Coordinates of C-alpha atoms in Angstrom, one line a residue:
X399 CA 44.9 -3.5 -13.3
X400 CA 43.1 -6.2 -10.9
X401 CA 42.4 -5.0 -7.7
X402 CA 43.9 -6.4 -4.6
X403 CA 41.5 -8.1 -2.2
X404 CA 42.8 -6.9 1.4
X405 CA 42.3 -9.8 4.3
X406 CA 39.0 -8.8 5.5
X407 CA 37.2 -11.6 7.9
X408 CA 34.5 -13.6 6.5
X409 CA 32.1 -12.2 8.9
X410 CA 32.3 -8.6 7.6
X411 CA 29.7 -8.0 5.1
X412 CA 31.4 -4.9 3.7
X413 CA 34.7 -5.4 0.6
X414 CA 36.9 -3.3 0.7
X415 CA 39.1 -3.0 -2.5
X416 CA 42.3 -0.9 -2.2
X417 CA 43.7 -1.1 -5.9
X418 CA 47.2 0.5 -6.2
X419 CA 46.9 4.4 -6.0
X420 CA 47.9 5.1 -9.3
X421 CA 44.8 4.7 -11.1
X422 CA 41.7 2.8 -11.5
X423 CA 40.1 2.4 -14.7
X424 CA 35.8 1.6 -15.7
X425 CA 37.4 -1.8 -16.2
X426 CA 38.7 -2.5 -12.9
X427 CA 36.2 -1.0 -11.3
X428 CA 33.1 -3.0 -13.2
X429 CA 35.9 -5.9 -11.7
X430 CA 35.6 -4.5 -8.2
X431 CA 32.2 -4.4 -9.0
X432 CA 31.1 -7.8 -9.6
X433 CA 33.7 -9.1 -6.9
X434 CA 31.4 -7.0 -4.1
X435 CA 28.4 -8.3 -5.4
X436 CA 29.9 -11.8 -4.9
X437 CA 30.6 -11.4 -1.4
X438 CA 27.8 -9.9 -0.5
X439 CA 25.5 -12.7 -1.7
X440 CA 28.2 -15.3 -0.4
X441 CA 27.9 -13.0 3.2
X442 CA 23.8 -13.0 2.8
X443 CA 23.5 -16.6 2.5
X444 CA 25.7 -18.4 4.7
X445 CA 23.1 -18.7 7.0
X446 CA 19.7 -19.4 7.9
X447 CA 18.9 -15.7 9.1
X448 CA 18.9 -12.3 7.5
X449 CA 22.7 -11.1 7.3
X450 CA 22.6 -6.9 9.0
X451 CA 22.3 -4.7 5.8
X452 CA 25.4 -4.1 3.9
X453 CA 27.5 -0.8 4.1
X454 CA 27.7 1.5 1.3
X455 CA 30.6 0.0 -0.5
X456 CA 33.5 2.3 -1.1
X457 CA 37.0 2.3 -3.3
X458 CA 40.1 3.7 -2.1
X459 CA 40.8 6.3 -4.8
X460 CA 44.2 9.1 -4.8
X461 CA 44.6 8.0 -0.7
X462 CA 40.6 9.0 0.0
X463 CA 37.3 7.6 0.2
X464 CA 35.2 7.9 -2.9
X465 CA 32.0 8.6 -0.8
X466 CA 33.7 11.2 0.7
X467 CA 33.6 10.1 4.3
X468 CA 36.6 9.7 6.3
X469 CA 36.8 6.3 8.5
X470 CA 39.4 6.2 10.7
X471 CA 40.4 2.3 9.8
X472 CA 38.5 2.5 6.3
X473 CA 35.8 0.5 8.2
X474 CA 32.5 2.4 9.1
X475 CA 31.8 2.3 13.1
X476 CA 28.4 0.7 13.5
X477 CA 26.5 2.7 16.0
X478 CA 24.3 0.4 17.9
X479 CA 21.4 0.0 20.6
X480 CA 21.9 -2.0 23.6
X481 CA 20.4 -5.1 24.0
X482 CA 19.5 -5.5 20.3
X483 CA 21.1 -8.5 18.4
X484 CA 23.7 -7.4 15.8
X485 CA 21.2 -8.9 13.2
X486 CA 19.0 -6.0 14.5
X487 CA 21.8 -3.4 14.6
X488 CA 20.9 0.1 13.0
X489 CA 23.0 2.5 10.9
X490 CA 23.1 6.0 12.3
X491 CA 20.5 7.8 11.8
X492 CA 19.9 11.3 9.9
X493 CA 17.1 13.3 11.1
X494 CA 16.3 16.3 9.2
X495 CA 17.4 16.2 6.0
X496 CA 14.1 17.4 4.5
X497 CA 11.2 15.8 3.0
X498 CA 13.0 14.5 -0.1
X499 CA 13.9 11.5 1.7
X500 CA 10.8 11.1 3.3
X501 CA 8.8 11.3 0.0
X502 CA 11.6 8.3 -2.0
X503 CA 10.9 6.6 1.5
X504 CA 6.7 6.6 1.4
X505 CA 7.2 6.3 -2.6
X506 CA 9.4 3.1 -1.9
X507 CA 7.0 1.5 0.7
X508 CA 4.0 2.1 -1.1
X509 CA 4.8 0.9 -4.5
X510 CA 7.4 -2.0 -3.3
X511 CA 10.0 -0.2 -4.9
X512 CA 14.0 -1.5 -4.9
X513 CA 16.8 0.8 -2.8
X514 CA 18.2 0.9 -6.4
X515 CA 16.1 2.6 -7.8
X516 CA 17.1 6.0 -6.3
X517 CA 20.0 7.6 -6.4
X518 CA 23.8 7.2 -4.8
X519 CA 23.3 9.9 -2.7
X520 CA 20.3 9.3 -1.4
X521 CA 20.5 5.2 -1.0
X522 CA 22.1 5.5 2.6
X523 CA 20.3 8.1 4.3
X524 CA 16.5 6.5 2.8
X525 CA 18.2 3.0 4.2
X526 CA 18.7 4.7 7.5
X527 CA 15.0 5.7 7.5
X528 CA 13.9 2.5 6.5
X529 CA 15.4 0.7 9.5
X530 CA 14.1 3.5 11.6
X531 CA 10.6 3.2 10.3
X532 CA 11.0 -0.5 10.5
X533 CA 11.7 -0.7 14.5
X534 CA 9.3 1.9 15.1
X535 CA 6.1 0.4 13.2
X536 CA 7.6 -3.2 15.0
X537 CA 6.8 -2.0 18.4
X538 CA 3.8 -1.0 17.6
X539 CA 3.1 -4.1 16.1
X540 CA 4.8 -6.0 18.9
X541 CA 2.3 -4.6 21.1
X542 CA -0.8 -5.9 19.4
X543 CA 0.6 -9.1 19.8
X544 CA 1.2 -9.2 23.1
X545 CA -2.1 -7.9 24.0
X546 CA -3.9 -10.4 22.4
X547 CA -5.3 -14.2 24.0
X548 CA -5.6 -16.0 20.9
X549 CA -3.4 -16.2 17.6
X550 CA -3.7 -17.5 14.2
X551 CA -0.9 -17.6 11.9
X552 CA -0.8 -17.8 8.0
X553 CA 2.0 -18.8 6.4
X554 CA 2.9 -17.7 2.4
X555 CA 5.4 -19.5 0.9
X556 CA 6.3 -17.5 -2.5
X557 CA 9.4 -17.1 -5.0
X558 CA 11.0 -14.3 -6.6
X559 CA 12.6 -17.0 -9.3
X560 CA 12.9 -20.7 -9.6
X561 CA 16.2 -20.4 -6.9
X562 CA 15.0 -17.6 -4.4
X563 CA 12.1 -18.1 -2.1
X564 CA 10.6 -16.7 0.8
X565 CA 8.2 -17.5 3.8
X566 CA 6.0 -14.5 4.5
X567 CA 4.3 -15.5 8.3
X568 CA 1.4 -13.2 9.1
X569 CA -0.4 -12.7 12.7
X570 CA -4.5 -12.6 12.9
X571 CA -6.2 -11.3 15.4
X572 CA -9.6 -10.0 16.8
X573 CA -9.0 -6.6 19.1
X574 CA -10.8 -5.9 21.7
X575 CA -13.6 -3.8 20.0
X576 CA -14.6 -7.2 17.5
X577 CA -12.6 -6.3 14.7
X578 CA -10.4 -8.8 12.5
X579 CA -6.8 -7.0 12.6
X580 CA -4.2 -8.8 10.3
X581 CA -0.3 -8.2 10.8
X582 CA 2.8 -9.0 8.8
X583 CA 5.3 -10.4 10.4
X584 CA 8.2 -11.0 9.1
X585 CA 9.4 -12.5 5.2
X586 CA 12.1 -14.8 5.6
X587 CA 14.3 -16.1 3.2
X588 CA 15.0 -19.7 2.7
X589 CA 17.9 -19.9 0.7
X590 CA 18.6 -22.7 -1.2
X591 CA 16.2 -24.4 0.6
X592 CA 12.2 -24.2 0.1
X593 CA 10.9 -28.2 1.5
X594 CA 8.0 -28.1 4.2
X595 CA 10.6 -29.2 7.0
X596 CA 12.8 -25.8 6.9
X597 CA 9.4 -23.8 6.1
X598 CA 8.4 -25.3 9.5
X599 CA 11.7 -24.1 11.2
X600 CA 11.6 -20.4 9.9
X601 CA 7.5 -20.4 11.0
X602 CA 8.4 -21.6 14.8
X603 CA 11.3 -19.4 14.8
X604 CA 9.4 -16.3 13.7
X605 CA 6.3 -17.5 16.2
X606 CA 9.2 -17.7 19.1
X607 CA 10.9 -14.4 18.1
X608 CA 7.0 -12.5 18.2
X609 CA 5.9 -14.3 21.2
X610 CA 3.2 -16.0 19.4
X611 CA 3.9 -19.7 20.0
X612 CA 1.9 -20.3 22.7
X613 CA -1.0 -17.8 22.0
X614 CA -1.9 -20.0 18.8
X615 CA -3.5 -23.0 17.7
X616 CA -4.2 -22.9 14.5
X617 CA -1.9 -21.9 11.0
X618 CA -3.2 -21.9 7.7
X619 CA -0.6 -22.2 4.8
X620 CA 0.3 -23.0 1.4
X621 CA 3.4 -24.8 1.5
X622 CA 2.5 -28.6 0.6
X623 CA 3.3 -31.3 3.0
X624 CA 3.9 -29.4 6.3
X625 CA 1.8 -31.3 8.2
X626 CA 4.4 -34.3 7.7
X627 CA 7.1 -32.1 8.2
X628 CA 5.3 -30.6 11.5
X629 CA 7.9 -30.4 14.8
X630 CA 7.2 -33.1 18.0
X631 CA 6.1 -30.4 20.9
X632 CA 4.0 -28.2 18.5
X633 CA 0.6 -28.1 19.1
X634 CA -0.3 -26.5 16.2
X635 CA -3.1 -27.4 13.8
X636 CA -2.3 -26.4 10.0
X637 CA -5.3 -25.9 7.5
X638 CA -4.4 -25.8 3.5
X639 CA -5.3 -22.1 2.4
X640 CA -8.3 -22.5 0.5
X641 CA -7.4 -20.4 -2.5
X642 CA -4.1 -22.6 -2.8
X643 CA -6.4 -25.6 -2.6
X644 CA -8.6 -24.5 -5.4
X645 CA -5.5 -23.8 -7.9
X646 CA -4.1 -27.5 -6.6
X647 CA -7.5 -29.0 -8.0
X648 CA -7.5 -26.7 -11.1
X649 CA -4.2 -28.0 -11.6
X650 CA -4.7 -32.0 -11.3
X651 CA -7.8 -31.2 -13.0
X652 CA -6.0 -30.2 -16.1
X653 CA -2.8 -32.6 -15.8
X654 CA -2.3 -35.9 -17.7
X655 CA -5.3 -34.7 -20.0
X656 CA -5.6 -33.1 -23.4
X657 CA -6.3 -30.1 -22.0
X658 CA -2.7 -29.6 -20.9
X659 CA -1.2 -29.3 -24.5
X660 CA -4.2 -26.7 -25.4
X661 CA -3.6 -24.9 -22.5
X662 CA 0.1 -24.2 -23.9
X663 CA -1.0 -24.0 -27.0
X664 CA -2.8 -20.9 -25.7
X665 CA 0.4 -19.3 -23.9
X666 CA 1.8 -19.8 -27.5
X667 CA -0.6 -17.5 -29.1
X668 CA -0.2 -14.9 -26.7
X669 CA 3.4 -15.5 -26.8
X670 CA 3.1 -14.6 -30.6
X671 CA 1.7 -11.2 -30.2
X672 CA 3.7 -10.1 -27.8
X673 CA 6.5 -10.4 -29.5
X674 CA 5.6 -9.4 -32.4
X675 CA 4.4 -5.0 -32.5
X676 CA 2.7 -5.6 -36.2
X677 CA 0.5 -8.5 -35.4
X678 CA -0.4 -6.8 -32.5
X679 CA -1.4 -3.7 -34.4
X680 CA -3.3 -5.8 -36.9
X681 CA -5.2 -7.4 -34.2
X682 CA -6.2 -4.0 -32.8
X683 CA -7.7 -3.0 -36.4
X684 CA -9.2 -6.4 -37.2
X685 CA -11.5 -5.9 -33.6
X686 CA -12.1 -2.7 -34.0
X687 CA -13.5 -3.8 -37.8
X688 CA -15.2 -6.2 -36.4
X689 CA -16.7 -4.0 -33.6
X690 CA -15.1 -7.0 -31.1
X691 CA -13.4 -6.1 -27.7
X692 CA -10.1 -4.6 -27.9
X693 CA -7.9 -5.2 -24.8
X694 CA -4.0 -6.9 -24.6
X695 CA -3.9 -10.1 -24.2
X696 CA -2.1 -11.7 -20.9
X697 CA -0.3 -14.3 -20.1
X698 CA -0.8 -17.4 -17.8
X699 CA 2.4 -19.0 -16.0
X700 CA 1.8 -22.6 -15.2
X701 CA -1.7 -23.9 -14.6
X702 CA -3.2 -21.0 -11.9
X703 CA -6.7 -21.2 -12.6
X704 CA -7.2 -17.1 -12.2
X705 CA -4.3 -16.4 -15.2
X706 CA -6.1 -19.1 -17.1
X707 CA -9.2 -17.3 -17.2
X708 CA -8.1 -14.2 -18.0
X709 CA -6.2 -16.0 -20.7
X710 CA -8.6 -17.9 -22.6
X711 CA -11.2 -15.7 -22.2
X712 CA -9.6 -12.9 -24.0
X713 CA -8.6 -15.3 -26.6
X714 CA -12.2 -16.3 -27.2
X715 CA -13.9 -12.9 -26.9
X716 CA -11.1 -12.0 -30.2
X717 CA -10.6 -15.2 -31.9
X718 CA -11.8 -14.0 -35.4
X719 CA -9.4 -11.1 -35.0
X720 CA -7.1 -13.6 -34.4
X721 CA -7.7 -16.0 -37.0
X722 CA -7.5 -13.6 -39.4
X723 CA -4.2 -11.7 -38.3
X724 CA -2.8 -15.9 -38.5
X725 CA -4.6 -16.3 -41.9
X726 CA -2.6 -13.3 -43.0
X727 CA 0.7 -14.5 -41.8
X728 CA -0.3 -17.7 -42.8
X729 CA 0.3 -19.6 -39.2
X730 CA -0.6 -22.9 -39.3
X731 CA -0.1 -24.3 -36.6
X732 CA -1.2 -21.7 -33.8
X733 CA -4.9 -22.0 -35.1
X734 CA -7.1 -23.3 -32.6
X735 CA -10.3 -25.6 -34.4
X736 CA -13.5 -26.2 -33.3
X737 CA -13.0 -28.9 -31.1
X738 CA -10.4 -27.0 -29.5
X739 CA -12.5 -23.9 -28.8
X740 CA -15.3 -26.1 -27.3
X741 CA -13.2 -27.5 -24.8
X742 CA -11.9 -23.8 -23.8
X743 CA -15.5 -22.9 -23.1
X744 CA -15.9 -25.5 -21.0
X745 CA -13.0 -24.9 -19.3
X746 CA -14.2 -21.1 -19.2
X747 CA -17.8 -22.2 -17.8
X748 CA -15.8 -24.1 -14.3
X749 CA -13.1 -21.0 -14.2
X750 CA -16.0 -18.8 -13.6
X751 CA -18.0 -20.6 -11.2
X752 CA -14.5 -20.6 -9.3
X753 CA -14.3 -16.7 -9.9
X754 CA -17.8 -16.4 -8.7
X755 CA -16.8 -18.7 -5.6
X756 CA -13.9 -16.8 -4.8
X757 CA -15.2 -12.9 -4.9
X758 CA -17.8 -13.9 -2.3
X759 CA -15.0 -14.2 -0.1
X760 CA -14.8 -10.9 0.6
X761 CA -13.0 -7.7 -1.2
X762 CA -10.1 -7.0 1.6
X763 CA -8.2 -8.3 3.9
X764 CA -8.6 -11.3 5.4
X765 CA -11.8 -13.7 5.9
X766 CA -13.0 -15.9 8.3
X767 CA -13.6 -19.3 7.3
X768 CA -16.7 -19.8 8.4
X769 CA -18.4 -19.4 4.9
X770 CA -15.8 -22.0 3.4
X771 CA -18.3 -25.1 4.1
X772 CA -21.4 -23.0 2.3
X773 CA -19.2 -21.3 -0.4
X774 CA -18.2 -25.4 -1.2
X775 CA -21.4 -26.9 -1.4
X776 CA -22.3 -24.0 -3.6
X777 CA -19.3 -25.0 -5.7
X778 CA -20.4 -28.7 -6.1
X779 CA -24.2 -27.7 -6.9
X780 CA -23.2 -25.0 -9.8
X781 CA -20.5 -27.8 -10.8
X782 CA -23.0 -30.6 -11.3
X783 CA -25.1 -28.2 -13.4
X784 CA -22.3 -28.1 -15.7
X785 CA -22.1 -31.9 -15.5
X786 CA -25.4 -32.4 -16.5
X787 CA -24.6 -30.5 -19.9
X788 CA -21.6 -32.7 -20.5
X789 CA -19.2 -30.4 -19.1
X790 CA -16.3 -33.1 -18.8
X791 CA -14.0 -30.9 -17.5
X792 CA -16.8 -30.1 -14.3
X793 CA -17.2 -33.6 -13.9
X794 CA -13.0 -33.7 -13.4
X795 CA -12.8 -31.0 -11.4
X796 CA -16.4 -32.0 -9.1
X797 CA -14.3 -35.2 -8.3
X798 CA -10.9 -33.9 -7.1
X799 CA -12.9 -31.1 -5.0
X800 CA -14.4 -34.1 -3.2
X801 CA -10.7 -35.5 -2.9
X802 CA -9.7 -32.4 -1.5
X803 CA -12.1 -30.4 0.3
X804 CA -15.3 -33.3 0.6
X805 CA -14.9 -33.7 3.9
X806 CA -14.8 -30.2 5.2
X807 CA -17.6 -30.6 7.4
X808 CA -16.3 -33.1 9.4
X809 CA -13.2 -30.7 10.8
X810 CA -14.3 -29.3 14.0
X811 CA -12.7 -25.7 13.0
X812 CA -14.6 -25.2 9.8
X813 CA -18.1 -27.3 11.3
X814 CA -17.9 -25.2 14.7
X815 CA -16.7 -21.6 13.1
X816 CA -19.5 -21.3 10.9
X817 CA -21.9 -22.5 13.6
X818 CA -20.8 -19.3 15.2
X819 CA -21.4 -17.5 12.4
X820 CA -25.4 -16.5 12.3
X821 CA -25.1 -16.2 8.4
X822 CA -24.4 -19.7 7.9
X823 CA -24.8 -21.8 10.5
X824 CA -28.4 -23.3 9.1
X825 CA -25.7 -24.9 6.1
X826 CA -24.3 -27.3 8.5
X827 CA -27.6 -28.6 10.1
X828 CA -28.6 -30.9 7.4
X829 CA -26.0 -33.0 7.5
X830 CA -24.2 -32.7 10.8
X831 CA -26.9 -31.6 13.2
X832 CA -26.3 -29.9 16.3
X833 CA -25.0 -32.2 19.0
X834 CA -21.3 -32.7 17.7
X835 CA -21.1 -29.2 17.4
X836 CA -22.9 -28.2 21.2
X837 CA -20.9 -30.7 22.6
X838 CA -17.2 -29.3 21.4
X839 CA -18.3 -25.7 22.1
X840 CA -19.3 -26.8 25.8
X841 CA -16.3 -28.6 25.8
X842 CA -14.3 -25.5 25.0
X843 CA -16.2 -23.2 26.9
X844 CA -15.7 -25.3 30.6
X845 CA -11.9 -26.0 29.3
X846 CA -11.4 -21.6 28.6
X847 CA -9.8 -20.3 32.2
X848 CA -9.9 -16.8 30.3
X849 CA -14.2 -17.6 29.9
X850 CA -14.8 -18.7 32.7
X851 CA -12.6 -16.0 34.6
X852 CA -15.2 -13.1 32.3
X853 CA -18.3 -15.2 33.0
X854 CA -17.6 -16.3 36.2
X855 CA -20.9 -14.3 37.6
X856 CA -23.4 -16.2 34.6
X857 CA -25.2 -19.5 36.4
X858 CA -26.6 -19.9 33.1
X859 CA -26.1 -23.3 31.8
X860 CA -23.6 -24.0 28.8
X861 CA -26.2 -25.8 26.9
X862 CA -29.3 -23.6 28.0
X863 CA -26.9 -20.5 26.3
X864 CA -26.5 -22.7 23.4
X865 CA -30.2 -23.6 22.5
X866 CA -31.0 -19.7 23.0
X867 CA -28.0 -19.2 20.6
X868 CA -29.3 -21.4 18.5
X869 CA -33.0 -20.0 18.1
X870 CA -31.9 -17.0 17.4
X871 CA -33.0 -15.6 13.6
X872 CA -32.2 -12.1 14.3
X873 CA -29.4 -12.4 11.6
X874 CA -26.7 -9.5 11.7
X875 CA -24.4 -8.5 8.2
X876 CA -21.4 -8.8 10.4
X877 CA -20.7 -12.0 12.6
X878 CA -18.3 -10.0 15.0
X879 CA -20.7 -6.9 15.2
X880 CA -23.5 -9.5 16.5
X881 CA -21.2 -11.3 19.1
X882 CA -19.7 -7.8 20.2
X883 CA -23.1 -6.5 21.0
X884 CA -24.8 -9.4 22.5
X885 CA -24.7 -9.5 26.4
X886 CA -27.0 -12.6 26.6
X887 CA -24.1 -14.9 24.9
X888 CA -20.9 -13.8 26.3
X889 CA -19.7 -17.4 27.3
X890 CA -20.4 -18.1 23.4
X891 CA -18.6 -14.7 22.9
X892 CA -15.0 -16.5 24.0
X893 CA -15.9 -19.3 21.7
X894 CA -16.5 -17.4 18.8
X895 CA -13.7 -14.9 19.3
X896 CA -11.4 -17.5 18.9
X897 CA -13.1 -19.5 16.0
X898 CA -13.4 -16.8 13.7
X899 CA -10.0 -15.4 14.2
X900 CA -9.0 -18.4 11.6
X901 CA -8.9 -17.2 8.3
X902 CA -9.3 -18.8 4.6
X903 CA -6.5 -18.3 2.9
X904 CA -2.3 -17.5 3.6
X905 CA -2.8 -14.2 1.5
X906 CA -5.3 -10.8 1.4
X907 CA -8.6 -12.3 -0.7
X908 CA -8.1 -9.3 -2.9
X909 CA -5.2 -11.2 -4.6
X910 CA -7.0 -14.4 -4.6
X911 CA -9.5 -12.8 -7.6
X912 CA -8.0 -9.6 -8.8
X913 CA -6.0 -10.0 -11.8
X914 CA -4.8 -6.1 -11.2
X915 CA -3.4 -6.9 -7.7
X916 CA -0.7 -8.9 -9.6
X917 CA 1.4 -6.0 -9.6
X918 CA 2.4 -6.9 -6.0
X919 CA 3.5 -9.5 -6.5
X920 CA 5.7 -8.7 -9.9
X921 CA 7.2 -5.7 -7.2
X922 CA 7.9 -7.9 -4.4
X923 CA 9.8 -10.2 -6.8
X924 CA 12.4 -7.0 -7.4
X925 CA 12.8 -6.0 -3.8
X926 CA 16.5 -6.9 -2.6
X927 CA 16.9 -10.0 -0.6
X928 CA 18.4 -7.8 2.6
X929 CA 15.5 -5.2 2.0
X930 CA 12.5 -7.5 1.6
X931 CA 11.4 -8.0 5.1
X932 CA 11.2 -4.7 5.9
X933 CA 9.5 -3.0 2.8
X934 CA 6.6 -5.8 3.1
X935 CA 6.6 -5.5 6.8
X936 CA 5.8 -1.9 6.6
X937 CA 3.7 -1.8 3.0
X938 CA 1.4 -4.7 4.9
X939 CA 1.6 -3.0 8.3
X940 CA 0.7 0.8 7.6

């Protein structure tokens, strides 16, 4: 029998179902089911901001609650801290229940694990603990924030399918001992809607929320177009993550060119052995005849330039395996000639001078990007090498770099951070010199109240500090151990500080190059929209 929907107001996020009391059978209730699931999404995205977490659903079953719990009204009474938004609203907490919870909890942060995945019994009191957690590692967080005189945000705009996406904002900082600290933010979800202009509304809402809008200058994102989209009264500056830039050129690179159709007739091949368990286990014994290689071979969605690598170079290292597994099933049409394998070597040969490009950025965390200009003109020399062997594909790629990323040295933020950076600030002399660059730091250290407050007893000139700075050849590993250290160049010190706060990319660098990191992001994809926010905040924050 259907269940009767009682009058509940829209702004509840909790069904309740009260079928009649004689019965309710796996039928109805896989009905009652799917009707909760309904209004919860409908509740969760009729607006712009996270809807509280959902109750427990319950049934009214033989005149008592099937959870066992007795509500006066058949409502649960939401306990709640003052002066906290009902957005922010907690459940009632339940200390001491042993270390079972605890354990699913750390378990569930750690490995970006869905609520669903433990049991009934457990969901609510590890969702208590979660929001607990949550608020707790938020202060702390909060804190860090507050203490600091100079911001950058990144902004990571990502998608758990082709209709759900998110806006992950992270903080950047450099404490008070010269260390780069990074912070998650917050993950917001954009509904329906994922264009630059409503990307630009969650950033500056989040920024407003964490008391970061005024602290920062600079944001460095993903999402395409948000300069246009960028709000009147902002003064923030947005820089294109560089690892998003690189997959933007691999990507026109390949587009509109015979390369495109190859490149799926690759996915197609690995497509076929996935799919099929007896061509896979005749390509394990064909390599290990042939004494070639054996590993599984991946996949590549759309035209990343990373998946692509791993791609086509495990299809080359075992294409005679291959061949012969398709000769034996006599496939046609998946067989790749000798034309065909030339241009996926050449392909290969740019892919891994953007690997190699890439894993000098660092290992963790975040970097500065103040060995972005030396890192691209290493780029453009390894790229002409390729040219020069008829590389077609370099020669491509060598000319939408220039598009894209050619005139790097003329932005102030890129030309003046790695001047502050003693490891490469001799690649900027050649072309650039060192009176644009003197002359914007002097401009920013007279125009610093907070530099000239902390040097306020150095008659030193500006430019004398410079020149010294400039001489200097005693070059350090670390740039922020060298300006921590040196009490000869503290007005540089407030220069630099803020400078190489900015880092290179919206994400870690250890996704940028790590094909095994790409389990984040399959796990983030399965996190529950209501959940997501706070299982990142705390995996990112711990």
């Amino acid at each position: 029998m259907k269940p009767k929907l009682l009058n509940i107001p829209s702004t509840s996020c909790e069904l309740h179902i009260a079928p009649k009391l004689s019965s309710m059978n796996k039928k109805g209730e896989r009905f009652a089911n799917d009707l909760y699931r309904r209004r919860q999404r409908h509740c969760e995205f009729s607006s712009d901001t996270f809807a509280p977490i959902p109750f427990k659903r319950t049934y009214r079953r033989r005149g008592r609650l099937e959870s066992g719990r007795k509500w006066s009204d058949g409502r649960p009474a939401l306990q709640t801290q003052p002066n906290r938004p009902y957005n922010q609203q907690e459940l009632p907490t339940n200390r001491g229940h042993g270390s079972n919870v605890n354990t699913l909890l750390n378990m569930i942060i750690k490995d970006l694990q869905p609520l669903s995945a433990v049991t009934r019994s457990n969901a609510s009191l590890i969702r208590n603990e979660l929001q607990n957690l949550y608020w707790e590692k938020r202060k702390e967080v909060q804190n860090a924030v507050n203490n600091a005189h100079n911001l950058v945000l990144s902004a990571e705009l990502w998608s758990s399918s082709e209709e759900v996406f998110y806006l992950t904002v992270s903080c950047h900082l450099i404490s008070e001992n010269w260390k780069l600290k990074s912070y998650v933010l917050d993950t917001a979800h954009l509904l329906t809607k994922h264009t630059a202009e409503n990307a630009v509304e969650h950033l500056l809402r989040i920024s407003n929320e964490w008391n970061a809008t005024e602290k920062t200058q600079i944001v460095v994102t993903n999402v395409d177009g948000i300069k246009k989209a960028h709000i009147n009264g902002c003064r923030w500056t947005y820089i294109p993550c560089f690892a998003h830039t690189l997959d933007k050129v691999f990507k026109e690179t390949i587009k509109g060119t015979d390369c495109e159709p190859l490149l799926r007739k690759c996915q197609q091949i690995v497509a076929f052995f996935h799919q099929s368990d007896t061509a896979s286990q005749s390509l394990k014994e064909y390599c290990a005849s042939l004494n070639l290689r054996q590993s599984e071979l991946t996949q590549s969605c759309g035209l990343k330039w990373l998946g692509t690598l791993h791609m086509l170079n495990k299809i080359i290292e075992q294409w005679k395996a291959i061949f012969k597994v398709f000769v034996d099933r006599r496939v046609d049409n998946l067989c790749l000639n000798e034309n065909e394998r030339k241009i996926i070597k050449n392909i290969v040969a740019v892919l891994d001078i953007l690997k190699d490009i890439t894993e000098k950025l660092g290992s963790q965390g975040f970097s500065p990007i103040s060995n972005i200009i030396p890192l691209v003109q290493k780029l453009q020399e390894r790229l002409r090498n390729q040219r020069m062997v008829e590389n077609r594909i370099a020669k491509k790629l060598s000319e939408i770099c220039d598009f894209h990323i050619g005139n790097i040295k003329k932005n102030l933020w890129f030309s003046v951070s790695t001047a502050l950076d003693l490891q490469y600030k001799t690649s900027i002399l050649h072309d650039l010199g060192t009176e644009d660059i003197a002359a914007e730091i002097i401009k920013q250290i007279k125009g610093d109240t907070h530099a000239a407050v902390q040097c306020s007893h150095d008659t030193e000139s500006e430019d004398s500090v410079f020149q010294k700075y400039w001489k200097t050849t005693n070059i350090p590993a670390n740039a922020l151990e060298f300006w921590k250290t040196s009490e000869e160049f503290k007005k540089l010190a407030m220069v630099a500080r803020k400078h190489l706060t900015v880092v290179s990319t919206a994400i870690p660098v250890e996704r940028v190059h790590q094909l095994q990191e790409a389990w984040l992001v399959d796990r983030r994809n399965c996190l529950e929209p209501e959940n997501v926010n706070m299982i990142l905040f705390l995996n990112s924050n711990q």
